[in-house]
Amino acid sequence: MSEFSLEITNLVKKFGKITALDGINLTVNKGEVFGYIGPNGAGKTTTIRVLLGILKATGGNAKVFGLDAWNDAVEIHKKIAYVPGDVNLWPNLTGGEVIDLFVNLRGSHDRELRSKLISDFNLDPTKKCRTYSKGNRQKVALVAAFASDVDLYILDEPTSGLDPLMEQVFQQYVLDVKNKGKGVFLSSHIMSEVERLCDRVGIIREGELVEVGTLDELRHLTRYNIQVATEKPIEKLDTFDSVHDIIKSENGVTFNVDTDKMGAVINHLNGFGIKKLDSTPPSLEELFMKHYKKEDVS
């Protein structure tokens, strides 16, 4: 079996003249949560459909556990759980019946875990699916996924429609399966969710993967916010090309600094007697927006 939960190499998917995916390369390790982020239409769901064997790649390779996503889809589906962002269920079945159907299809059924998930997600499994709200339909899919003994979870906007409390329950179960050595491929718009859960992040834009790495690795691409108070007034701070948006006040100076040049700036500040210094790393949302604002020219 492959050392990766999934591996994508030079993946291309075209719909006629439209290129939806243009040379995607990424891997998800076992025991890793990989965050896949980008705006609507960027190619996230197309990537997932290729991985699930729903769409055939135009070029490149998509492998799950070393198996070809298109040719070996039946075998792969025995080892994965998939939760879409908009779940459609059989209207005349109860939520519990749907959960049992999905879990039994994967050949595993931990009744105790099933009961705990239903309780934790506050789901009434006796109701017909036609009576469920969007959030409750998501709960059915999530319970079925986490109750299954699989090796990879592919989650496409899985908390869509859930309230904040249920999002916390979801996040805990993701961490639980990660700690069991399972792989998780998570597409999400909720930046705080991705930031809390993901070991690595891939940012996709217009079908191209523009950045991949840990949050620490990606943060070199942007700026820290610095708030500093010194014994003597700071001079010549504006001579640094790496320093931006300087604001002076009675309490000190606030500015942004390019992450990879921060050491030189701190050394300069030391010459004025630092009394207090706070640095705030860029959030995932700031990293994300960097890639979608840089070409916004009206």
Coordinates of C-alpha atoms in Angstrom, one line a residue:
M1 CA 0.0 0.0 0.0
S2 CA 1.2 3.5 -0.8
E3 CA 2.7 5.7 1.9
F4 CA 0.2 8.4 1.0
S5 CA -3.5 8.4 1.6
L6 CA -3.8 10.2 -1.7
E7 CA -1.4 11.4 -4.4
I8 CA -2.2 13.8 -7.3
T9 CA 0.4 14.3 -10.0
N10 CA 0.1 16.8 -12.8
L11 CA -3.7 16.5 -12.7
V12 CA -5.5 18.1 -15.6
K13 CA -9.3 18.2 -16.2
K14 CA -10.8 19.9 -19.1
F15 CA -14.5 20.5 -20.0
G16 CA -14.3 21.2 -23.7
K17 CA -12.2 24.4 -24.1
I18 CA -12.4 25.2 -20.3
T19 CA -9.5 24.0 -18.2
A20 CA -10.9 23.3 -14.7
L21 CA -7.7 21.8 -13.3
D22 CA -4.3 22.8 -14.6
G23 CA -1.4 20.6 -13.4
I24 CA -2.4 20.0 -9.8
N25 CA 0.3 18.3 -7.6
L26 CA -0.3 17.4 -4.0
T27 CA -0.2 14.5 -1.5
V28 CA -2.0 13.7 1.7
N29 CA 0.0 11.6 4.2
K30 CA -1.5 9.1 6.6
G31 CA -2.5 10.7 9.8
E32 CA -2.6 14.2 8.2
V33 CA -5.4 16.7 7.8
F34 CA -4.9 18.5 4.5
G35 CA -6.9 21.7 3.9
Y36 CA -7.9 22.6 0.4
I37 CA -9.1 26.1 0.1
G38 CA -10.2 28.5 -2.7
P39 CA -13.2 30.5 -3.9
N40 CA -16.2 28.9 -5.6
G41 CA -15.2 27.8 -9.1
A42 CA -11.5 27.5 -8.3
G43 CA -11.6 23.7 -8.8
K44 CA -12.0 22.2 -5.4
T45 CA -15.0 20.1 -6.1
T46 CA -13.7 19.0 -9.5
T47 CA -10.6 17.7 -7.8
I48 CA -12.7 15.8 -5.3
R49 CA -14.9 14.3 -8.1
V50 CA -11.8 13.1 -9.8
L51 CA -10.5 11.5 -6.6
L52 CA -13.9 9.8 -6.1
G53 CA -13.9 8.3 -9.7
I54 CA -16.9 10.4 -10.7
L55 CA -14.9 12.4 -13.3
K56 CA -12.1 11.0 -15.5
A57 CA -8.9 13.1 -15.6
T58 CA -7.9 14.6 -18.9
G59 CA -4.3 14.2 -18.0
G60 CA -2.0 13.3 -15.0
N61 CA -2.7 10.9 -12.2
A62 CA -4.9 10.8 -9.1
K63 CA -4.2 7.9 -6.8
V64 CA -5.8 6.9 -3.5
F65 CA -3.8 4.4 -1.4
G66 CA -1.7 3.9 -4.5
L67 CA -4.8 2.8 -6.6
D68 CA -5.9 4.7 -9.7
A69 CA -8.9 6.9 -8.8
W70 CA -10.7 6.1 -12.1
N71 CA -9.9 2.4 -12.7
D72 CA -10.0 1.2 -9.1
A73 CA -12.9 3.4 -7.9
V74 CA -14.9 0.4 -6.5
E75 CA -12.0 -0.8 -4.4
I76 CA -11.1 2.7 -3.2
H77 CA -14.7 3.4 -2.0
K78 CA -14.4 0.5 0.5
K79 CA -11.7 2.5 2.3
I80 CA -13.0 6.1 2.1
A81 CA -15.8 8.2 3.5
Y82 CA -17.1 11.1 1.6
V83 CA -19.2 14.0 2.9
P84 CA -20.4 16.6 0.3
G85 CA -21.5 20.2 1.1
D86 CA -25.1 19.6 0.2
V87 CA -26.3 16.2 1.2
N88 CA -29.3 14.6 -0.6
L89 CA -31.0 11.7 1.2
W90 CA -33.8 9.2 0.5
P91 CA -36.9 11.0 1.7
N92 CA -38.8 8.0 2.8
L93 CA -35.9 6.5 4.9
T94 CA -35.2 7.6 8.5
G95 CA -31.8 9.2 9.3
G96 CA -30.9 6.0 11.2
E97 CA -31.6 3.8 8.2
V98 CA -29.5 5.9 6.0
I99 CA -26.6 5.9 8.4
D100 CA -26.8 2.0 8.7
L101 CA -27.0 1.7 4.9
F102 CA -23.8 3.8 4.4
V103 CA -21.9 2.2 7.2
N104 CA -22.8 -1.4 6.1
L105 CA -21.8 -0.6 2.5
R106 CA -18.3 0.0 3.9
G107 CA -18.4 -3.3 5.7
S108 CA -18.0 -2.0 9.3
H109 CA -20.5 -1.1 12.0
D110 CA -19.5 0.0 15.5
R111 CA -22.9 0.3 17.2
E112 CA -21.4 2.0 20.3
L113 CA -19.6 4.7 18.2
R114 CA -22.8 5.2 16.1
S115 CA -24.8 5.9 19.2
K116 CA -22.2 8.3 20.5
L117 CA -22.1 10.2 17.3
I118 CA -25.8 10.5 17.1
S119 CA -25.9 11.9 20.6
D120 CA -22.9 14.2 20.1
F121 CA -24.4 15.6 16.9
N122 CA -27.8 16.0 18.6
L123 CA -29.6 14.1 15.7
D124 CA -33.0 12.4 15.9
P125 CA -32.4 9.2 13.8
T126 CA -36.1 8.2 13.9
K127 CA -37.3 11.0 11.7
K128 CA -37.8 10.6 7.9
C129 CA -35.1 12.4 5.9
R130 CA -37.7 14.5 4.1
T131 CA -38.3 16.3 7.4
Y132 CA -34.7 17.2 8.0
S133 CA -33.2 20.7 7.6
K134 CA -30.0 21.1 5.7
G135 CA -28.0 21.0 8.9
N136 CA -29.6 17.7 9.9
R137 CA -28.9 16.2 6.5
Q138 CA -25.2 17.1 7.0
K139 CA -25.3 15.5 10.4
V140 CA -26.6 12.2 8.9
A141 CA -23.7 12.2 6.4
L142 CA -21.1 13.1 9.1
V143 CA -22.4 10.4 11.5
A144 CA -22.2 7.8 8.7
A145 CA -18.7 8.9 7.8
F146 CA -17.2 8.9 11.3
A147 CA -19.0 5.7 12.3
S148 CA -17.2 3.9 9.4
D149 CA -13.9 2.2 9.8
V150 CA -12.1 3.8 6.8
D151 CA -8.6 5.1 6.1
L152 CA -9.4 8.4 4.3
Y153 CA -12.1 11.0 4.8
I154 CA -12.9 13.3 1.9
L155 CA -14.9 16.2 3.2
D156 CA -16.2 18.9 0.8
E157 CA -17.6 21.8 2.8
P158 CA -18.8 19.3 5.4
T159 CA -20.1 21.8 8.0
S160 CA -22.3 23.7 5.7
G161 CA -25.5 24.3 7.6
L162 CA -24.2 23.4 11.0
D163 CA -24.4 25.7 14.0
P164 CA -21.1 26.7 15.8
L165 CA -21.6 24.1 18.5
M166 CA -21.9 21.3 16.0
E167 CA -18.9 22.6 14.1
Q168 CA -16.9 22.1 17.3
V169 CA -18.2 18.5 17.6
F170 CA -17.1 18.0 14.0
Q171 CA -13.7 19.4 14.6
Q172 CA -13.1 17.1 17.6
Y173 CA -14.0 14.0 15.5
V174 CA -11.6 15.1 12.7
L175 CA -8.9 15.3 15.3
D176 CA -9.9 11.9 16.7
V177 CA -9.6 10.1 13.3
K178 CA -6.3 12.0 12.6
N179 CA -4.9 10.6 15.9
K180 CA -5.9 7.1 14.7
G181 CA -3.6 7.6 11.7
K182 CA -6.3 8.3 9.2
G183 CA -6.0 10.8 6.4
V184 CA -8.4 13.7 6.0
F185 CA -8.8 15.8 2.8
L186 CA -10.8 18.9 3.9
S187 CA -12.3 21.5 1.6
S188 CA -13.7 24.4 3.6
H189 CA -14.5 28.1 3.5
I190 CA -14.3 28.4 7.3
M191 CA -10.8 29.7 7.8
S192 CA -10.8 29.2 11.6
E193 CA -11.7 25.6 11.0
V194 CA -8.9 25.0 8.5
E195 CA -6.4 26.9 10.8
R196 CA -7.3 24.7 13.8
L197 CA -7.4 21.3 12.1
C198 CA -5.0 21.3 9.2
D199 CA -1.4 20.2 9.2
R200 CA -0.9 21.5 5.7
V201 CA -2.9 23.7 3.4
G202 CA -3.2 24.0 -0.4
I203 CA -4.6 27.2 -2.0
I204 CA -6.2 26.7 -5.4
R205 CA -6.9 29.5 -7.8
E206 CA -8.5 29.2 -11.2
G207 CA -7.6 25.6 -11.4
E208 CA -4.0 26.0 -10.3
L209 CA -2.5 25.2 -7.0
V210 CA -0.7 28.4 -6.1
E211 CA 0.7 27.5 -2.7
V212 CA 1.1 24.3 -0.6
G213 CA 2.6 24.1 2.8
T214 CA 2.2 24.3 6.6
L215 CA 0.8 27.5 7.9
D216 CA 4.3 28.4 9.2
E217 CA 5.8 27.7 5.7
L218 CA 3.1 29.9 4.1
R219 CA 3.5 32.8 6.5
H220 CA 6.8 33.8 5.0
L221 CA 4.7 35.0 2.0
T222 CA 3.1 37.8 4.0
R223 CA 3.6 40.2 6.9
Y224 CA 3.5 40.2 10.7
N225 CA 1.8 43.0 12.5
I226 CA 4.2 44.6 15.1
Q227 CA 3.2 46.9 18.0
V228 CA 6.2 48.3 19.9
A229 CA 6.9 50.8 22.7
T230 CA 10.5 52.0 23.2
E231 CA 12.4 54.2 25.6
K232 CA 13.5 56.6 22.8
P233 CA 11.6 57.6 19.7
I234 CA 12.2 55.2 16.8
E235 CA 14.1 56.8 13.9
K236 CA 14.6 55.7 10.3
L237 CA 12.0 52.9 10.5
D238 CA 10.6 54.1 7.2
T239 CA 13.9 53.5 5.5
F240 CA 13.3 49.7 5.6
D241 CA 11.7 48.4 2.3
S242 CA 10.3 45.6 4.4
V243 CA 8.3 47.9 6.7
H244 CA 4.8 49.0 5.8
D245 CA 1.8 51.0 7.2
I246 CA 3.6 52.8 10.0
I247 CA 1.3 54.4 12.6
K248 CA 2.7 56.4 15.5
S249 CA 0.7 57.1 18.7
E250 CA 1.2 58.0 22.3
N251 CA 1.6 54.3 23.1
G252 CA 4.3 53.5 20.6
V253 CA 4.4 52.5 16.9
T254 CA 2.4 50.0 15.0
F255 CA 3.5 48.6 11.6
N256 CA 3.6 45.6 9.3
V257 CA 6.8 43.9 8.4
D258 CA 7.7 41.2 5.8
T259 CA 8.1 38.0 7.7
D260 CA 11.4 37.0 6.2
K261 CA 13.0 40.5 7.1
M262 CA 11.7 40.7 10.6
G263 CA 15.0 40.0 12.3
A264 CA 16.8 43.0 10.8
V265 CA 13.9 45.3 11.9
I266 CA 13.9 43.9 15.4
N267 CA 17.6 44.5 15.7
H268 CA 17.0 48.1 14.6
L269 CA 14.3 48.5 17.2
N270 CA 16.7 47.2 19.9
G271 CA 18.7 50.4 19.5
F272 CA 15.9 52.5 20.9
G273 CA 15.3 50.4 24.1
I274 CA 12.3 48.1 23.6
K275 CA 9.9 48.3 26.6
K276 CA 7.1 46.2 25.0
L277 CA 6.7 44.3 21.8
D278 CA 3.7 42.4 20.4
S279 CA 3.9 40.5 17.1
T280 CA 0.8 38.9 15.5
P281 CA 1.3 36.3 12.7
P282 CA -0.8 36.5 9.6
S283 CA -4.0 34.5 9.7
L284 CA -4.9 31.9 7.2
E285 CA -7.5 34.3 5.9
E286 CA -4.8 36.9 5.2
L287 CA -2.7 34.3 3.4
F288 CA -5.7 33.3 1.4
M289 CA -6.8 36.8 0.4
K290 CA -3.2 37.6 -0.7
H291 CA -3.7 35.3 -3.6
Y292 CA -7.1 36.6 -4.6
K293 CA -6.5 40.4 -4.3
K294 CA -3.2 40.6 -6.1
E295 CA -4.8 40.5 -9.5
D296 CA -7.9 42.4 -8.7
V297 CA -7.4 45.3 -11.0
S298 CA -10.6 47.1 -12.2

